[in-house]
């Protein structure tokens, strides 16, 4: 129910600019029914001081940043979450990465600015390098958690890293030992 409450709260944020929409009304109604049923069955319904956070029953769910830290790496997970999925102003940050300044006169009366969209495979690979790294780390943890053979994963990891190095224009070198995932002790050291 905590996951359902979180999902419904996110639905109330889908549309901005208007107070009451069909999506908001439906989601708020479902939230109220869940809360009423939970209280009727003796569950402790709680609220944080942040009005944008959902109500929760019993223990609060971990934040996305905390989950990224647990899934990927204690320090790398938080870093990747913050730069890759910027919680505040994520869309603007993502779009602004591809804007280039151009030497073109602008009309100061209208406050316009001259810019153009520009992206290259190399620049995009450098900016988005955290995504494959996060997937690799997550898969390594899953494979080790379930005791699966990591041989094929190790080969795939080397292919991903080599391809990324090639596209990003990074000097190709050996795949770091920490990404090979072939040894249980390497991953245990990172847990």
XYZ file of N, CA and C in Angstrom:
573
model
N 0.821 -1.201 0.000
C 0.000 0.000 0.000
C 0.862 1.261 0.000
N 2.052 1.174 0.625
C 2.943 2.338 0.590
C 3.362 2.673 -0.837
N 3.631 1.645 -1.627
C 3.984 1.882 -3.026
C 2.795 2.458 -3.791
N 1.607 1.968 -3.488
C 0.404 2.493 -4.144
C 0.176 3.948 -3.749
N 0.357 4.274 -2.472
C 0.207 5.663 -2.019
C 1.232 6.566 -2.707
N 2.441 6.068 -2.857
C 3.481 6.854 -3.519
C 3.116 7.083 -4.988
N 2.634 6.052 -5.647
C 2.235 6.164 -7.049
C 1.085 7.158 -7.219
N 0.101 7.063 -6.357
C -1.046 7.978 -6.442
C -0.625 9.421 -6.168
N 0.291 9.622 -5.237
C 0.779 10.971 -4.948
C 1.484 11.533 -6.174
N 2.272 10.701 -6.864
C 2.941 11.145 -8.085
C 1.909 11.529 -9.146
N 0.790 10.797 -9.197
C -0.253 11.123 -10.165
C -0.850 12.498 -9.895
N -0.908 12.893 -8.625
C -1.450 14.225 -8.319
C -0.514 15.327 -8.794
N 0.754 14.999 -9.051
C 1.724 15.991 -9.528
C 1.847 16.012 -11.048
N 1.126 15.118 -11.726
C 1.275 15.018 -13.178
C 0.876 16.292 -13.901
N -0.202 16.884 -13.500
C -0.679 18.077 -14.183
C -0.504 19.281 -13.264
N 0.162 20.286 -13.781
C 0.360 21.502 -13.002
C -0.334 22.658 -13.702
N -0.570 23.700 -12.967
C -1.216 24.872 -13.540
C -2.701 24.943 -13.275
N -3.324 23.827 -12.934
C -4.744 23.835 -12.602
C -4.921 23.156 -11.249
N -5.932 23.585 -10.528
C -6.144 23.044 -9.193
C -6.793 21.663 -9.204
N -7.834 21.489 -9.966
C -8.585 20.231 -9.934
C -8.674 19.657 -11.340
N -8.098 18.515 -11.533
C -8.213 17.814 -12.805
C -8.751 16.427 -12.509
N -9.171 15.750 -13.548
C -9.714 14.397 -13.362
C -8.667 13.468 -12.766
N -7.421 13.615 -13.194
C -6.348 12.756 -12.659
C -6.158 13.013 -11.169
N -6.095 14.302 -10.809
C -5.889 14.647 -9.393
C -7.057 14.185 -8.524
N -8.262 14.433 -9.006
C -9.453 14.054 -8.238
C -9.484 12.543 -8.024
N -9.226 11.779 -9.074
C -9.229 10.327 -8.956
C -8.146 9.859 -7.974
N -6.924 10.372 -8.132
C -5.814 9.940 -7.274
C -6.062 10.317 -5.816
N -6.543 11.535 -5.585
C -6.817 11.962 -4.208
C -7.919 11.113 -3.575
N -8.935 10.753 -4.366
C -10.006 9.892 -3.860
C -9.489 8.516 -3.477
N -8.625 7.944 -4.321
C -8.034 6.631 -4.011
C -7.164 6.701 -2.760
N -6.408 7.794 -2.625
C -5.572 7.956 -1.431
C -6.439 7.959 -0.184
N -7.533 8.723 -0.222
C -8.422 8.798 0.941
C -9.031 7.442 1.285
N -9.428 6.671 0.266
C -9.995 5.338 0.532
C -8.964 4.405 1.156
N -7.716 4.455 0.680
C -6.650 3.616 1.253
C -6.386 4.016 2.698
N -6.313 5.323 2.950
C -6.047 5.820 4.307
C -7.181 5.433 5.257
N -8.423 5.584 4.817
C -9.554 5.216 5.661
C -9.551 3.721 5.977
N -9.287 2.901 4.959
C -9.242 1.448 5.177
C -8.087 1.068 6.096
N -6.946 1.728 5.919
C -5.782 1.431 6.761
C -6.072 1.762 8.217
N -6.664 2.917 8.451
C -6.998 3.306 9.835
C -8.033 2.357 10.429
N -8.994 1.947 9.614
C -10.021 1.020 10.097
C -9.427 -0.331 10.488
N -8.325 -0.701 9.873
C -7.665 -1.970 10.178
C -6.490 -1.806 11.146
N -6.384 -0.630 11.774
C -5.387 -0.418 12.815
C -3.990 -0.046 12.357
N -3.827 0.325 11.092
C -2.510 0.751 10.614
C -2.246 2.200 11.019
N -1.005 2.487 11.305
C -0.578 3.837 11.667
C -0.313 4.618 10.382
N -1.144 5.618 10.094
C -0.983 6.441 8.896
C -0.166 7.664 9.282
N 0.934 7.890 8.569
C 1.843 8.985 8.915
C 2.048 9.915 7.727
N 2.548 11.095 8.065
C 2.824 12.131 7.063
C 4.163 12.779 7.413
N 4.942 13.132 6.373
C 6.183 13.874 6.617
C 5.848 15.358 6.604
N 6.813 16.175 6.967
C 6.586 17.623 6.961
C 6.560 18.175 5.532
N 7.045 17.409 4.575
C 7.053 17.828 3.176
C 5.716 17.471 2.537
N 4.950 18.470 2.142
C 3.612 18.223 1.601
C 3.630 17.542 0.242
N 4.787 17.496 -0.406
C 4.892 16.826 -1.697
C 5.151 15.326 -1.548
N 5.450 14.880 -0.340
C 5.699 13.467 -0.085
C 4.377 12.760 0.230
N 4.275 11.490 -0.095
C 3.019 10.775 0.151
C 2.849 10.400 1.617
N 1.598 10.153 1.991
C 1.328 9.540 3.294
C 1.924 8.143 3.260
N 2.203 7.581 4.413
C 2.713 6.220 4.437
C 2.186 5.490 5.650
N 2.164 4.184 5.539
C 1.667 3.326 6.616
C 2.859 2.688 7.301
N 2.940 2.836 8.612
C 4.046 2.221 9.361
C 5.370 2.896 9.086
N 6.292 2.175 8.448
C 7.635 2.682 8.193
C 7.705 3.348 6.831
N 8.344 4.507 6.793
C 8.487 5.263 5.547
C 9.377 4.510 4.571
N 9.002 4.543 3.298
C 9.811 3.918 2.257
C 11.132 4.669 2.119
N 12.219 3.980 1.743
C 13.483 4.679 1.530
C 13.377 5.615 0.328
N 14.164 6.663 0.337
C 14.158 7.602 -0.782
C 14.812 6.947 -1.994
N 14.579 7.539 -3.153
C 15.182 7.020 -4.370
C 16.697 7.097 -4.284
N 17.217 8.175 -3.705
C 18.660 8.318 -3.549
C 19.213 7.208 -2.666
N 18.514 6.889 -1.585
C 18.960 5.816 -0.702
C 18.939 4.481 -1.425
N 17.910 4.244 -2.248
C 17.842 2.995 -3.013
C 18.975 2.913 -4.041
N 19.262 4.038 -4.704
C 20.362 4.053 -5.678
C 21.682 3.740 -4.984
N 21.852 4.246 -3.786
C 23.064 3.987 -3.013
C 23.171 2.507 -2.673
N 22.054 1.892 -2.299
C 22.058 0.473 -1.946
C 22.236 -0.412 -3.175
N 21.646 -0.028 -4.303
C 21.686 -0.869 -5.498
C 23.003 -0.777 -6.258
N 23.564 0.410 -6.326
C 24.731 0.611 -7.185
C 26.019 0.588 -6.378
N 26.176 1.561 -5.496
C 27.410 1.664 -4.729
C 27.183 2.748 -3.675
N 27.774 2.625 -2.482
C 27.530 3.618 -1.433
C 27.816 5.059 -1.837
N 28.850 5.306 -2.614
C 29.138 6.688 -3.018
C 28.731 6.946 -4.456
N 28.953 5.997 -5.326
C 28.654 6.170 -6.741
C 27.153 6.248 -7.000
N 26.355 5.494 -6.261
C 24.914 5.491 -6.461
C 24.294 6.855 -6.263
N 24.655 7.517 -5.179
C 24.113 8.849 -4.900
C 24.579 9.854 -5.956
N 25.832 9.761 -6.337
C 26.385 10.653 -7.352
C 25.647 10.488 -8.681
N 25.471 9.241 -9.120
C 24.796 8.988 -10.395
C 23.343 9.438 -10.362
N 22.678 9.212 -9.236
C 21.284 9.645 -9.135
C 21.187 11.159 -9.254
N 22.056 11.865 -8.566
C 21.974 13.329 -8.571
C 22.281 13.928 -9.932
N 23.278 13.398 -10.643
C 23.595 14.021 -11.932
C 22.750 13.462 -13.069
N 22.357 12.214 -12.975
C 21.633 11.598 -14.077
C 20.145 11.807 -14.034
N 19.604 11.973 -12.862
C 18.163 12.078 -12.721
C 17.797 13.284 -11.875
N 18.559 14.355 -12.035
C 18.439 15.555 -11.212
C 17.009 15.749 -10.725
N 16.838 15.659 -9.410
C 15.508 15.741 -8.822
C 14.888 17.102 -9.107
N 15.654 18.163 -8.907
C 15.136 19.508 -9.160
C 15.564 19.962 -10.554
N 14.620 20.390 -11.329
C 14.876 20.953 -12.656
C 15.531 19.951 -13.607
N 15.137 18.718 -13.532
C 15.742 17.673 -14.355
C 15.590 17.913 -15.842
N 14.412 18.317 -16.271
C 14.208 18.518 -17.703
C 15.060 19.668 -18.227
N 15.075 20.785 -17.473
C 15.863 21.928 -17.913
C 17.339 21.581 -17.967
N 17.802 20.844 -16.983
C 19.216 20.452 -16.956
C 19.531 19.554 -18.143
N 18.647 18.594 -18.405
C 18.876 17.685 -19.516
C 18.903 18.401 -20.850
N 17.970 19.309 -21.057
C 17.920 20.047 -22.316
C 19.100 20.996 -22.434
N 19.460 21.680 -21.346
C 20.532 22.666 -21.402
C 21.884 22.038 -21.724
N 22.042 20.741 -21.472
C 23.310 20.086 -21.796
C 23.582 20.134 -23.291
N 22.540 20.234 -24.099
C 22.712 20.181 -25.543
C 22.598 21.550 -26.213
N 22.523 22.627 -25.427
C 22.465 23.967 -26.006
C 23.878 24.494 -26.194
N 24.107 25.106 -27.337
C 25.392 25.712 -27.621
C 25.171 27.185 -27.899
N 26.074 28.019 -27.384
C 25.986 29.446 -27.646
C 26.444 29.694 -29.075
N 25.738 30.600 -29.770
C 26.142 30.943 -31.130
C 26.291 32.456 -31.219
N 27.151 32.883 -32.100
C 27.385 34.321 -32.296
C 26.366 34.861 -33.277
N 25.225 35.246 -32.723
C 24.154 35.785 -33.542
C 23.514 36.912 -32.747
N 23.271 38.060 -33.383
C 22.636 39.167 -32.639
C 21.238 38.766 -32.163
N 20.886 39.236 -30.989
C 19.559 38.963 -30.445
C 18.836 40.268 -30.210
N 17.533 40.194 -30.150
C 16.711 41.376 -29.944
C 16.580 41.637 -28.449
N 17.244 42.694 -27.914
C 17.194 42.950 -26.474
C 15.806 43.356 -25.985
N 14.926 43.856 -26.869
C 13.590 44.277 -26.455
C 12.731 43.101 -26.010
N 12.938 41.944 -26.613
C 12.122 40.785 -26.296
C 12.823 39.817 -25.349
N 14.045 40.142 -24.947
C 14.774 39.294 -24.003
C 15.158 37.942 -24.572
N 15.264 37.860 -25.888
C 15.597 36.585 -26.510
C 17.084 36.276 -26.396
N 17.392 35.043 -26.546
C 18.776 34.593 -26.544
C 18.973 33.657 -27.716
N 20.133 33.754 -28.332
C 20.420 32.888 -29.460
C 21.133 31.645 -28.976
N 20.602 30.518 -29.363
C 21.229 29.243 -29.012
C 20.817 28.230 -30.055
N 21.559 27.182 -30.143
C 21.179 26.104 -31.042
C 21.411 24.780 -30.345
N 20.613 23.808 -30.746
C 20.790 22.477 -30.201
C 21.975 21.842 -30.899
N 22.806 21.224 -30.126
C 23.957 20.566 -30.719
C 24.351 19.366 -29.892
N 24.588 18.284 -30.534
C 25.016 17.082 -29.819
C 25.867 16.261 -30.750
N 26.840 15.623 -30.189
C 27.647 14.681 -30.953
C 27.636 13.366 -30.194
N 27.981 12.305 -30.873
C 28.027 11.004 -30.212
C 29.027 11.038 -29.060
N 30.163 11.695 -29.273
C 31.196 11.769 -28.236
C 30.698 12.526 -27.002
N 30.112 13.715 -27.209
C 29.628 14.515 -26.084
C 28.504 13.796 -25.341
N 27.592 13.185 -26.083
C 26.482 12.466 -25.456
C 26.999 11.282 -24.648
N 27.961 10.545 -25.183
C 28.529 9.407 -24.449
C 29.198 9.874 -23.158
N 29.915 10.980 -23.225
C 30.575 11.497 -22.016
C 29.555 11.929 -20.968
N 28.478 12.589 -21.408
C 27.464 13.068 -20.469
C 26.627 11.929 -19.881
N 26.440 10.885 -20.646
C 25.544 9.804 -20.219
C 26.297 8.554 -19.777
N 27.575 8.666 -19.528
C 28.379 7.507 -19.155
C 27.949 6.834 -17.870
N 27.272 7.566 -17.007
C 26.829 6.989 -15.741
C 25.769 5.916 -15.904
N 24.964 6.004 -16.953
C 23.879 5.031 -17.134
C 24.399 3.610 -17.337
N 25.317 3.376 -18.285
C 25.802 2.000 -18.407
C 26.557 1.535 -17.170
N 27.247 2.446 -16.522
C 27.972 2.090 -15.302
C 26.998 1.634 -14.216
N 25.878 2.343 -14.082
C 24.870 1.959 -13.087
C 24.277 0.592 -13.399
N 24.009 0.329 -14.680
C 23.456 -0.971 -15.074
C 24.451 -2.088 -14.772
N 25.718 -1.853 -15.104
C 26.759 -2.859 -14.845
C 26.825 -3.185 -13.353
N 26.885 -2.149 -12.527
C 26.976 -2.365 -11.075
C 25.757 -3.108 -10.541
N 24.573 -2.728 -11.015
C 23.346 -3.386 -10.563
C 23.329 -4.855 -10.979
N 23.699 -5.141 -12.214
C 23.723 -6.530 -12.681
C 24.750 -7.361 -11.913
N 25.900 -6.779 -11.628
C 26.910 -7.512 -10.864
C 26.365 -7.900 -9.495
N 25.684 -6.978 -8.858
C 25.117 -7.279 -7.544
C 24.063 -8.378 -7.637
N 23.214 -8.312 -8.652
C 22.186 -9.348 -8.828
C 22.815 -10.714 -9.088
N 23.791 -10.760 -9.976
C 24.437 -12.035 -10.298
C 25.083 -12.635 -9.053
N 25.765 -11.807 -8.282
C 26.416 -12.327 -7.077
C 25.401 -12.700 -6.004
N 24.329 -11.913 -5.892
C 23.290 -12.192 -4.901
C 22.676 -13.574 -5.120
N 22.436 -13.919 -6.396
C 21.789 -15.186 -6.705
C 22.777 -16.299 -7.042
N 24.071 -15.982 -6.991
C 25.084 -16.998 -7.231
C 25.188 -17.440 -8.678
N 24.777 -16.578 -9.608
C 24.837 -16.913 -11.019
C 26.271 -16.790 -11.528
N 26.587 -17.537 -12.558
C 27.907 -17.486 -13.183
C 28.087 -16.117 -13.847
N 29.167 -15.426 -13.512
C 29.383 -14.069 -14.021
C 30.268 -14.031 -15.268
N 30.598 -15.172 -15.832
C 31.495 -15.202 -16.993
C 30.920 -14.401 -18.159
N 29.678 -14.693 -18.533
C 29.059 -13.971 -19.662
C 28.847 -12.499 -19.326
N 28.518 -12.200 -18.067
C 28.349 -10.811 -17.658
C 29.674 -10.071 -17.757
N 30.751 -10.731 -17.382
C 32.069 -10.119 -17.451
C 32.441 -9.784 -18.894
N 32.111 -10.673 -19.820
C 32.387 -10.436 -21.245
C 31.539 -9.265 -21.749
N 30.257 -9.258 -21.383
C 29.356 -8.174 -21.800
C 29.812 -6.838 -21.215
N 30.265 -6.856 -19.969
C 30.749 -5.633 -19.328
C 31.951 -5.078 -20.081
N 32.880 -5.950 -20.437
C 34.053 -5.506 -21.197
C 33.628 -4.906 -22.535
N 32.649 -5.518 -23.191
C 32.149 -4.989 -24.464
C 31.526 -3.607 -24.284
N 30.709 -3.442 -23.244
C 30.062 -2.153 -22.978
C 31.110 -1.084 -22.700
N 32.060 -1.383 -21.827
C 33.085 -0.400 -21.476
C 33.928 -0.048 -22.701
N 34.323 -1.037 -23.481
C 35.128 -0.772 -24.682
C 34.358 0.060 -25.698
N 33.069 -0.243 -25.889
C 32.248 0.535 -26.822
C 32.102 1.966 -26.335
N 31.842 2.128 -25.033
C 31.713 3.483 -24.485
C 33.010 4.254 -24.669
N 34.141 3.641 -24.377
C 35.434 4.312 -24.543
C 35.637 4.741 -25.992
N 35.249 3.887 -26.910
C 35.409 4.189 -28.328
C 34.532 5.368 -28.749
N 33.259 5.335 -28.372
C 32.328 6.402 -28.758
C 32.684 7.711 -28.061
N 33.066 7.643 -26.796
C 33.372 8.854 -26.023
C 34.735 9.438 -26.375
N 35.512 8.699 -27.129
C 36.837 9.199 -27.489
C 37.820 9.133 -26.337
N 37.536 8.256 -25.401
C 38.398 8.090 -24.236
C 39.491 7.091 -24.597
N 40.683 7.342 -24.130
C 41.783 6.424 -24.403
C 41.403 5.045 -23.924
N 41.455 4.098 -24.830
C 41.069 2.732 -24.490
C 42.140 2.090 -23.643
N 41.702 1.417 -22.648
C 42.610 0.721 -21.765
C 41.922 -0.509 -21.228
N 42.563 -1.184 -20.326
C 41.925 -2.383 -19.769
C 40.699 -2.009 -18.937
N 39.734 -2.909 -18.929
C 38.541 -2.703 -18.112
C 38.967 -2.791 -16.649
N 38.599 -1.794 -15.841
C 39.008 -1.820 -14.428
C 38.540 -3.105 -13.726
N 39.358 -3.594 -12.824
C 39.063 -4.830 -12.084
C 37.715 -4.741 -11.384
N 37.370 -3.550 -10.857
C 36.110 -3.405 -10.116
C 34.889 -3.593 -11.007
N 35.042 -3.445 -12.327
C 33.907 -3.616 -13.234
C 33.855 -5.002 -13.858
N 34.868 -5.783 -13.680
C 34.885 -7.099 -14.320
C 33.866 -8.039 -13.705
N 33.634 -7.932 -12.402
C 32.614 -8.736 -11.752
C 32.917 -10.217 -11.719
N 34.151 -10.602 -12.034
C 34.455 -12.025 -12.078
C 34.848 -12.567 -10.721
N 35.143 -11.680 -9.806
C 35.588 -12.165 -8.500
C 34.640 -11.700 -7.414
N 34.220 -12.608 -6.591
C 33.296 -12.307 -5.500
C 33.917 -11.322 -4.520
N 35.210 -11.424 -4.290
C 35.866 -10.557 -3.302
C 35.865 -9.104 -3.740
N 35.931 -8.861 -5.056
C 35.902 -7.477 -5.545
C 34.588 -6.842 -5.162
N 33.474 -7.528 -5.429
C 32.165 -6.967 -5.123
C 31.942 -6.890 -3.615
N 32.399 -7.849 -2.864
C 32.210 -7.792 -1.410
C 32.934 -6.595 -0.845
N 34.086 -6.260 -1.408
C 34.815 -5.090 -0.945
C 34.046 -3.803 -1.184
N 33.179 -3.798 -2.228
C 32.395 -2.604 -2.544
C 31.072 -2.576 -1.818
N 30.642 -3.688 -1.242
C 29.360 -3.705 -0.533
C 29.503 -2.923 0.698
